[in-house]
PDB file of C-alpha atoms in Angstrom:
ATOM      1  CA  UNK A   1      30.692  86.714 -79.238  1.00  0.00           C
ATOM      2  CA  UNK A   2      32.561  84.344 -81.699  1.00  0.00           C
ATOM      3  CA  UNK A   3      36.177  84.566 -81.693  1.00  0.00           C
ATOM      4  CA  UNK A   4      38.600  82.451 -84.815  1.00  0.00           C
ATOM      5  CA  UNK A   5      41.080  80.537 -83.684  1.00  0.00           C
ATOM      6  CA  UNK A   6      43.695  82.695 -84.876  1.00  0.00           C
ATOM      7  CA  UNK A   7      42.217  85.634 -82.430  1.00  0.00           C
ATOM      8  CA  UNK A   8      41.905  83.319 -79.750  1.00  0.00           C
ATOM      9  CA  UNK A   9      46.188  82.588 -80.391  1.00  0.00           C
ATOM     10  CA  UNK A  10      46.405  85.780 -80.001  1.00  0.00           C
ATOM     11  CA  UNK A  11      44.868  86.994 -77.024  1.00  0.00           C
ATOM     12  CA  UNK A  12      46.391  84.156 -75.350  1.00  0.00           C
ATOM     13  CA  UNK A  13      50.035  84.707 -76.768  1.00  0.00           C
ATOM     14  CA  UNK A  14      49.532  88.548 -75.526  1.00  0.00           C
ATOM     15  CA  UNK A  15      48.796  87.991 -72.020  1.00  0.00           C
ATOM     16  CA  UNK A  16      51.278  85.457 -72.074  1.00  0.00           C
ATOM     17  CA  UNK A  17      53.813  88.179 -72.904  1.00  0.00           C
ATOM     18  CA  UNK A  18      53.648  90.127 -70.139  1.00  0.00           C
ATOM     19  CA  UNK A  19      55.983  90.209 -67.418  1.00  0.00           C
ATOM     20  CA  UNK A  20      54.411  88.213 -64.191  1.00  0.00           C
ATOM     21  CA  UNK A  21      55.212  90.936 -62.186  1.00  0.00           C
ATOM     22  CA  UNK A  22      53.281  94.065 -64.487  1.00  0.00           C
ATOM     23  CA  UNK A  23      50.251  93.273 -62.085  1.00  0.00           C
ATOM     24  CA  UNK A  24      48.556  97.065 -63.443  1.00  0.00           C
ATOM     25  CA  UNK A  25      49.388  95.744 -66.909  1.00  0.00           C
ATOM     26  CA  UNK A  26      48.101  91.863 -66.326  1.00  0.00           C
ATOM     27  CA  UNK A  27      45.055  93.283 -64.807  1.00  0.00           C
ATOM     28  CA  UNK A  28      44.240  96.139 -67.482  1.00  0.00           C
ATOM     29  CA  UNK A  29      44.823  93.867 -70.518  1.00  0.00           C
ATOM     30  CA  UNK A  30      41.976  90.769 -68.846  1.00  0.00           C
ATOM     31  CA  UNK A  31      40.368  92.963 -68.022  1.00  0.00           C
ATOM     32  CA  UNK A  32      40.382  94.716 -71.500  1.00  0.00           C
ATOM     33  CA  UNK A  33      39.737  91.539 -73.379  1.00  0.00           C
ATOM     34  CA  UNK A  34      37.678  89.777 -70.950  1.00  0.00           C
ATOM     35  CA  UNK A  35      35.360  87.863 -73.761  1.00  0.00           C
ATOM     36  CA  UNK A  36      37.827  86.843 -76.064  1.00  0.00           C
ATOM     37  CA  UNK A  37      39.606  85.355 -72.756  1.00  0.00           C
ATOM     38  CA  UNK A  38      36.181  83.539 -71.733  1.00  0.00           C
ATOM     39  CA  UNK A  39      35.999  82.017 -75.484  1.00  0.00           C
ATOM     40  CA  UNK A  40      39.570  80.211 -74.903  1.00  0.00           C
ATOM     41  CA  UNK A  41      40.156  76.427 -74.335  1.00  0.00           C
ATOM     42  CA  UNK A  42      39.393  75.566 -70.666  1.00  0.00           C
ATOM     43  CA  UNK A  43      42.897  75.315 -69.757  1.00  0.00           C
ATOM     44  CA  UNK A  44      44.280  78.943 -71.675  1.00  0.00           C
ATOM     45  CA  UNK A  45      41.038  80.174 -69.949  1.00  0.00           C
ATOM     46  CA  UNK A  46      42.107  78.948 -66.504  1.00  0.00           C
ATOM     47  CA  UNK A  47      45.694  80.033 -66.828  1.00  0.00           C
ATOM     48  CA  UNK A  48      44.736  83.389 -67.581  1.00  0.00           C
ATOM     49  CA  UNK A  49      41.945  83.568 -64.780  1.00  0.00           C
ATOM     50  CA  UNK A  50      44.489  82.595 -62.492  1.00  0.00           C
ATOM     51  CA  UNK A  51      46.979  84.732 -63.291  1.00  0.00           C
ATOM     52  CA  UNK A  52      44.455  87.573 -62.895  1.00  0.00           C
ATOM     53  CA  UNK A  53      43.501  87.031 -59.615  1.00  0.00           C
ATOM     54  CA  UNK A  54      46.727  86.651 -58.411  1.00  0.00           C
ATOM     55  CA  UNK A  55      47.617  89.867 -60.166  1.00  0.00           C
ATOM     56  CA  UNK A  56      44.693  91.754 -58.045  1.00  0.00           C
ATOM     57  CA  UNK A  57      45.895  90.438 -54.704  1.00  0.00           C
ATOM     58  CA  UNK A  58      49.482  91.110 -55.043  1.00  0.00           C
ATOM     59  CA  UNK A  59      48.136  94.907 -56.607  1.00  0.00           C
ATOM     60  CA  UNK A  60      46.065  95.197 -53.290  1.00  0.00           C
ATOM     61  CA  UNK A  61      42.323  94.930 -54.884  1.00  0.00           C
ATOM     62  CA  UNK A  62      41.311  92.524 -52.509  1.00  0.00           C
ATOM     63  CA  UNK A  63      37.793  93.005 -52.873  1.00  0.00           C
ATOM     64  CA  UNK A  64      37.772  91.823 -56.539  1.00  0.00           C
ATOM     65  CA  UNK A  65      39.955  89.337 -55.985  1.00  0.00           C
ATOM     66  CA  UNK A  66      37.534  88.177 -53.448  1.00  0.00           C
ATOM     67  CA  UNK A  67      34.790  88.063 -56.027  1.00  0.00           C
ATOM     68  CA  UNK A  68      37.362  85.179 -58.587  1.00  0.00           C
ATOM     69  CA  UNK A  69      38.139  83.233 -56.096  1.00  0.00           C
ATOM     70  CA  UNK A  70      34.577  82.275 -55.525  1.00  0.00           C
ATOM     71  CA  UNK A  71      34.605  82.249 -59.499  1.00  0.00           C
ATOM     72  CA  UNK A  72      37.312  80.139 -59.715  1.00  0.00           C
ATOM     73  CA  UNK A  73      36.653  77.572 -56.464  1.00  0.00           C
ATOM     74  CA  UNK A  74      33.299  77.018 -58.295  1.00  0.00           C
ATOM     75  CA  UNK A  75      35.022  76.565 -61.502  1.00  0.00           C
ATOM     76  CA  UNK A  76      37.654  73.790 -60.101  1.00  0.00           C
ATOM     77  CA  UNK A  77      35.172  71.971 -58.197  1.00  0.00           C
ATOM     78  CA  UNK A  78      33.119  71.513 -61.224  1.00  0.00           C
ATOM     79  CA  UNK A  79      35.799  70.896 -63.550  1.00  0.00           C
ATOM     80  CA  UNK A  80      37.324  68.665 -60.892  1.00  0.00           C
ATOM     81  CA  UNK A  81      40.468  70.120 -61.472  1.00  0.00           C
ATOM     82  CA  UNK A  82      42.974  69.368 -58.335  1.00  0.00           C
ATOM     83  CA  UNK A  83      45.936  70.521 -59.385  1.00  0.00           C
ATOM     84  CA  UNK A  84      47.671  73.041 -61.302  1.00  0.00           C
ATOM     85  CA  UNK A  85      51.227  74.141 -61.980  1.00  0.00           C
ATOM     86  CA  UNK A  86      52.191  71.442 -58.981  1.00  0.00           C
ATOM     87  CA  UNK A  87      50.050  72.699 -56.662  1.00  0.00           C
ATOM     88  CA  UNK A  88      46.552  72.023 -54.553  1.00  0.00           C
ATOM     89  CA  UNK A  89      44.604  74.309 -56.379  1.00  0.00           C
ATOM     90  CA  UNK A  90      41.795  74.526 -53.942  1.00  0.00           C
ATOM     91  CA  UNK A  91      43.963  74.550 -50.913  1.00  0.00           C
ATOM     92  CA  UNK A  92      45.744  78.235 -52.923  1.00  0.00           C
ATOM     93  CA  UNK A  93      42.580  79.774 -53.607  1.00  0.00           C
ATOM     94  CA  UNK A  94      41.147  78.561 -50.219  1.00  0.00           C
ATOM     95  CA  UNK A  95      44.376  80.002 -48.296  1.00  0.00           C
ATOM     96  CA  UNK A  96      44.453  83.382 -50.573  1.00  0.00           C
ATOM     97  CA  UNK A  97      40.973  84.146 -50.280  1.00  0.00           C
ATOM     98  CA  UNK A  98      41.262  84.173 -46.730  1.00  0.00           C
ATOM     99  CA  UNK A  99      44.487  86.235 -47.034  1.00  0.00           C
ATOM    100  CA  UNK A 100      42.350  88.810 -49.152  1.00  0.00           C
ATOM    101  CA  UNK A 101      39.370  88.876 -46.062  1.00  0.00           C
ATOM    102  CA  UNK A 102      42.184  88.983 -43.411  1.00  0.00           C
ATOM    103  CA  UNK A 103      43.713  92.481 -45.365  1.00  0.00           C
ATOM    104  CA  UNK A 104      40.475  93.531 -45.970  1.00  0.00           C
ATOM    105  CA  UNK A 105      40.203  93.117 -42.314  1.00  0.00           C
ATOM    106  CA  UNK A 106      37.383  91.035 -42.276  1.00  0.00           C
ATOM    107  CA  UNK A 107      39.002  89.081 -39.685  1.00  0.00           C
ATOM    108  CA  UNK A 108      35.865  86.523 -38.231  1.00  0.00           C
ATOM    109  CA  UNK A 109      35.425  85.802 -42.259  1.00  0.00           C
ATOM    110  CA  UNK A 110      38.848  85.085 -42.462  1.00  0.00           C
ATOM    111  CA  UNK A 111      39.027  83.313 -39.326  1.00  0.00           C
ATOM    112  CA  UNK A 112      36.230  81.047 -40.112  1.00  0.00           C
ATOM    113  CA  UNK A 113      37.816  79.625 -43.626  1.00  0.00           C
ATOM    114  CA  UNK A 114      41.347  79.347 -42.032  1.00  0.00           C
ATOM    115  CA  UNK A 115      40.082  76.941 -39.581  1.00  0.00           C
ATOM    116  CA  UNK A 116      38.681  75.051 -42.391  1.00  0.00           C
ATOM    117  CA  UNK A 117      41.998  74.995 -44.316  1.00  0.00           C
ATOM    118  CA  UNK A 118      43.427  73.909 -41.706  1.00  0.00           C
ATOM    119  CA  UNK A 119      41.118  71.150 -40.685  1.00  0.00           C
ATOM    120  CA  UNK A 120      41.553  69.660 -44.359  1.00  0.00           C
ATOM    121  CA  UNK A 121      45.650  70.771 -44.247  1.00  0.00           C
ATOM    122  CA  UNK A 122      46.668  70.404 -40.658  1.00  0.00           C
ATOM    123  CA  UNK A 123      50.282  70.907 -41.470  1.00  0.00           C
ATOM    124  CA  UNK A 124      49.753  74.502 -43.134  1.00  0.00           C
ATOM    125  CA  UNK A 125      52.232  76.003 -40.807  1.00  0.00           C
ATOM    126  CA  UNK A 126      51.087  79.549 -43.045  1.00  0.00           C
ATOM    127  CA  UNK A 127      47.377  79.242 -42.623  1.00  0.00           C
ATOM    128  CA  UNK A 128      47.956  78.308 -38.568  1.00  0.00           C
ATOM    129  CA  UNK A 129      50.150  81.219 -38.537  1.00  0.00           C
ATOM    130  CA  UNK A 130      47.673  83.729 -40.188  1.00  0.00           C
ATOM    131  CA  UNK A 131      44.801  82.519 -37.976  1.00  0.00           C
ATOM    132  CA  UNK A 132      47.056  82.885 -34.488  1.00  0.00           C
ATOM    133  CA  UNK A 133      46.953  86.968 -35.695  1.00  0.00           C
ATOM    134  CA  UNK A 134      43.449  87.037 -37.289  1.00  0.00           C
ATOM    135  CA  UNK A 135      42.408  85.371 -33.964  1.00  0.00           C
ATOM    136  CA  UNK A 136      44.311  88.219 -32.411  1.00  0.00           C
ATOM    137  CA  UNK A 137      42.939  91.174 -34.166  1.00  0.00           C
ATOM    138  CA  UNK A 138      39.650  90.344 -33.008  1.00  0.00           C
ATOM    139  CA  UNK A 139      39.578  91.674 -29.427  1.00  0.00           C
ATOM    140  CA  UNK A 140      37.585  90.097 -26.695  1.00  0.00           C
ATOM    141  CA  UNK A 141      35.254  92.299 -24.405  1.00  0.00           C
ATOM    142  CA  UNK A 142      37.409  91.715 -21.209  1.00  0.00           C
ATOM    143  CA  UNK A 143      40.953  93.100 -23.320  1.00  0.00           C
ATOM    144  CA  UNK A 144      38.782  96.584 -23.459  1.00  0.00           C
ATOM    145  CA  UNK A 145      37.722  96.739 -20.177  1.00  0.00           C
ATOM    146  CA  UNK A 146      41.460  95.757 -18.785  1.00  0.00           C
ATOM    147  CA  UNK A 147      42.615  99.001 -21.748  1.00  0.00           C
ATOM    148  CA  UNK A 148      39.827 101.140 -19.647  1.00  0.00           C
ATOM    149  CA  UNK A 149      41.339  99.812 -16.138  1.00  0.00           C
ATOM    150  CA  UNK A 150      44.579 100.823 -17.850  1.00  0.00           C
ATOM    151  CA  UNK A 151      43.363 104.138 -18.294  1.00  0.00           C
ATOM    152  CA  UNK A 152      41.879 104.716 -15.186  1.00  0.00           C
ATOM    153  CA  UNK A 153      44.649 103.987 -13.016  1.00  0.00           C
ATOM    154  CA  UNK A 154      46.661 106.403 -15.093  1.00  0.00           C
ATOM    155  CA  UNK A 155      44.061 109.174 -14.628  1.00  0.00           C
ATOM    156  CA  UNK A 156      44.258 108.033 -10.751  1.00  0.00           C
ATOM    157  CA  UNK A 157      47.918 108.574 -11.096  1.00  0.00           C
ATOM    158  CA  UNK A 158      48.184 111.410 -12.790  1.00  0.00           C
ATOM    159  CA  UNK A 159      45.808 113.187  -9.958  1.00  0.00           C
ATOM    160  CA  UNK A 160      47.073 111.651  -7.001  1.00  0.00           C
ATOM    161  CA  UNK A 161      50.967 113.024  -8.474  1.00  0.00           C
ATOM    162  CA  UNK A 162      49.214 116.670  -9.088  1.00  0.00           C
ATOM    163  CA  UNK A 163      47.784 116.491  -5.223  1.00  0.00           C
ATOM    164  CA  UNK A 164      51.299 115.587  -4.127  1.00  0.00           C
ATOM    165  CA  UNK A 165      52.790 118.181  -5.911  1.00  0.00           C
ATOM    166  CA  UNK A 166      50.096 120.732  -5.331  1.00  0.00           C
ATOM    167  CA  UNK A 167      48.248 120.271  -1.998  1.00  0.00           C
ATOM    168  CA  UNK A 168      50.182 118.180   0.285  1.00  0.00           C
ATOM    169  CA  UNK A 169      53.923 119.449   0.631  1.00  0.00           C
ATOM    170  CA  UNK A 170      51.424 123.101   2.154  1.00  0.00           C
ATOM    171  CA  UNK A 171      48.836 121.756   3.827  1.00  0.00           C
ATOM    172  CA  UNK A 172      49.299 117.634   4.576  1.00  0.00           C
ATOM    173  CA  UNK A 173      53.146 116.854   4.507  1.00  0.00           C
ATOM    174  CA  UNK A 174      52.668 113.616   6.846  1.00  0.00           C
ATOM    175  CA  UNK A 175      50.781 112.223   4.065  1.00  0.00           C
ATOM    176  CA  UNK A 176      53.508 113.299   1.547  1.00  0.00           C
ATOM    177  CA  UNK A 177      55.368 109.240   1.781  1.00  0.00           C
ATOM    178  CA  UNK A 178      51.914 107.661   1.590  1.00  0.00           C
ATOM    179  CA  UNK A 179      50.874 109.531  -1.540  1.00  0.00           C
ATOM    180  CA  UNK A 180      54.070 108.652  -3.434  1.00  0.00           C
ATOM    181  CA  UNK A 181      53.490 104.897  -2.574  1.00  0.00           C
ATOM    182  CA  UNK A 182      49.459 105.626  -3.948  1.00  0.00           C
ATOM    183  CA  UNK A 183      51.063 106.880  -6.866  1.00  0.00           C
ATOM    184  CA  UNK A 184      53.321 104.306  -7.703  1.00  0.00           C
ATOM    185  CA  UNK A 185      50.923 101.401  -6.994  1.00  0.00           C
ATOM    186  CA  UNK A 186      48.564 103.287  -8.970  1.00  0.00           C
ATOM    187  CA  UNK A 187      51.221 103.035 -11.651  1.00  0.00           C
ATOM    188  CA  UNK A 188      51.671  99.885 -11.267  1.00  0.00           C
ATOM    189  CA  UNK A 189      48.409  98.570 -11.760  1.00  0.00           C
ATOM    190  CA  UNK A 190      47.791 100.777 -14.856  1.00  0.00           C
ATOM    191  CA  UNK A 191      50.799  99.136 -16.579  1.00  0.00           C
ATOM    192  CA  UNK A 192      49.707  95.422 -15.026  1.00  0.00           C
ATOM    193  CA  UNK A 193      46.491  95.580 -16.414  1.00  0.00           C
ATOM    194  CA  UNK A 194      47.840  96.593 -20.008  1.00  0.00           C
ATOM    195  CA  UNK A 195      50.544  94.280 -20.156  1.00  0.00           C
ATOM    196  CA  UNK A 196      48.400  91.453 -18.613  1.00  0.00           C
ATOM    197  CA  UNK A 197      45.343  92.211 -20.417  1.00  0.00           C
ATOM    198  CA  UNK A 198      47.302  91.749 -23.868  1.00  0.00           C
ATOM    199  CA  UNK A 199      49.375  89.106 -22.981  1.00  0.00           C
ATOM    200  CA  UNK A 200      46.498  86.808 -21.732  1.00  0.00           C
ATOM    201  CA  UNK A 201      44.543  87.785 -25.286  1.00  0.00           C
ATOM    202  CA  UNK A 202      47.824  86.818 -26.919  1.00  0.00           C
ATOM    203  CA  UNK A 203      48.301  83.775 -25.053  1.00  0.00           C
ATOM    204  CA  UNK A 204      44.748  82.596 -25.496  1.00  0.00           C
ATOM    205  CA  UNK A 205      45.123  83.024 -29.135  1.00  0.00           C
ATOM    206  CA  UNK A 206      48.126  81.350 -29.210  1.00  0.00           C
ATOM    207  CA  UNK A 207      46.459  77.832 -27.185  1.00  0.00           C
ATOM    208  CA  UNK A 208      43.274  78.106 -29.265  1.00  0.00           C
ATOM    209  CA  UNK A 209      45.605  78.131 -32.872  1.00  0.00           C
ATOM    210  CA  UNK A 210      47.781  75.296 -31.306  1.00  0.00           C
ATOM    211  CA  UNK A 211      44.855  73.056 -30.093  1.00  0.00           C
ATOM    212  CA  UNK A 212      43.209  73.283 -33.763  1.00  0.00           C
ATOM    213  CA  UNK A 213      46.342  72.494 -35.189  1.00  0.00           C
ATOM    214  CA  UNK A 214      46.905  69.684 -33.075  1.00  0.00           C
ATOM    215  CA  UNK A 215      43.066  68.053 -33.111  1.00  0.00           C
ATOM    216  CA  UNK A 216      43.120  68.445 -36.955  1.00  0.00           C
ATOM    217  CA  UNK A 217      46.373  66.346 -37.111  1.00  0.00           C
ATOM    218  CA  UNK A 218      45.075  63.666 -34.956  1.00  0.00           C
ATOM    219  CA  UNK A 219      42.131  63.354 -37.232  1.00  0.00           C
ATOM    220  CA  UNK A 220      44.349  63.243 -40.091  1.00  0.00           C
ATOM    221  CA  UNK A 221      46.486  60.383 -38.634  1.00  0.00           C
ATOM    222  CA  UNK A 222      43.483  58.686 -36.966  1.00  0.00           C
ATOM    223  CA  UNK A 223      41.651  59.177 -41.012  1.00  0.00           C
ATOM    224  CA  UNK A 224      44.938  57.318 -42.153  1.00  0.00           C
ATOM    225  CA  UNK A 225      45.176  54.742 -40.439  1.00  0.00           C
ATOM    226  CA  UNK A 226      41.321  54.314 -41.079  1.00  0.00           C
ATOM    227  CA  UNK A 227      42.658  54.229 -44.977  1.00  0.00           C
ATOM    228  CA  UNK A 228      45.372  51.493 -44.613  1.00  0.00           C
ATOM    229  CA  UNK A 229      43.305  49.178 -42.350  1.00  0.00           C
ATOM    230  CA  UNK A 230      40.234  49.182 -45.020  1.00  0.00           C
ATOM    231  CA  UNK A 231      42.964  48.599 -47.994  1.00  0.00           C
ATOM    232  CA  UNK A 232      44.571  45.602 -46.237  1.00  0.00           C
TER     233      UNK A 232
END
């Protein structure tokens, strides 16, 4: 469809008028005029597109969001377009894709492109930070069977405390002292193995994030110094 000029203007100067943070109203009117947007100049086209998508994250519709920022990395990389508005344009539609996957939770998707942010920006203290929890969310084998050794020593508990109450004061008080320590170790281990089992998980998150971090800024220096030694 073949828009004038004029229309183009004002499509442009209509979107343009609406408050950044109307996300229902930035979405409705794109979405309303969607090929009269596509006919504008790359750059009008590319504002708009942008402003879009960011108004579907930050309205929660992650899953079309999703669907322009693969639009929109395709459309940068072929445009070679690296920046925009003063900032890495791929690295922001990299990050807030996996942002979208991550609330979505979709967390071995998002996992997968924060560790490849971060291997390209190893100094994305906000990526390392989102992959540390997306990295957490995903829960290891062992962590459930330490929750089920959780439970079962508080089953164990809970029956060895009925028995003391119950059956030994009448029939077995010499065993009364020995049931009360059963019941605390019991206890015990129940809340060891929950505490433990989360805290290693945590921990282990925590080592893998930091050892990323830390290779990917080696290779960054190491790619550097690469650089400078080739240009002298």
């Amino acid at each position: 469809m073949y828009f004038l000029p004029a229309e183009q203007l004002r499509l442009y100067r209509n979107f343009k008028s609406i408050e950044v943070n109307d996300f229902h109203g930035l979405i409705r009117y794109y979405e309303q005029n969607e090929d009269g947007i596509r006919a504008l100049d790359f750059d009008e086209y590319l504002d708009c597109t942008l402003t879009y998508a960011n108004a579907l994250f930050e309205a929660g519709d992650y899953g079309k969001h999703l669907v322009m920022c693969d639009h929109l990395l395709e459309l940068v990389i072929m445009q070679n377009v690296d920046h925009w508005g003063g900032e890495d344009l791929y690295h922001r539609l990299l990050f807030k894709k996996s942002a979208s996957l991550y609330y979505l939770q979709e967390y071995g998707k998002s996992e997968r492109i924060l560790r490849e942010i971060i291997k390209i920006y190893p100094h994305d203290h906000l990526a390392a930070l989102y992959l540390n929890k997306a990295l957490q969310l995903q829960k290891p084998r062992w962590l459930f069977r330490a929750r089920a050794a959780t439970v079962a020593f508080a089953l164990l508990a809970v029956l060895v405390i009925a028995l003391e109450i119950l059956a030994v004061p009448q029939f077995f008080p010499r065993l009364l002292q020995p049931m009360q320590y059963a019941h605390n170790l019991l206890i015990g281990l129940s809340l060891a193995s929950l505490s433990l089992g989360e805290a290693g998980h945590a921990l282990r998150c925590w080592l893998k994030t930091r050892r990323l971090v830390r290779e990917a800024r080696s290779r960054k220096v190491s790619s550097n110094k690469f650089q400078v030694e080739n240009f002298k």
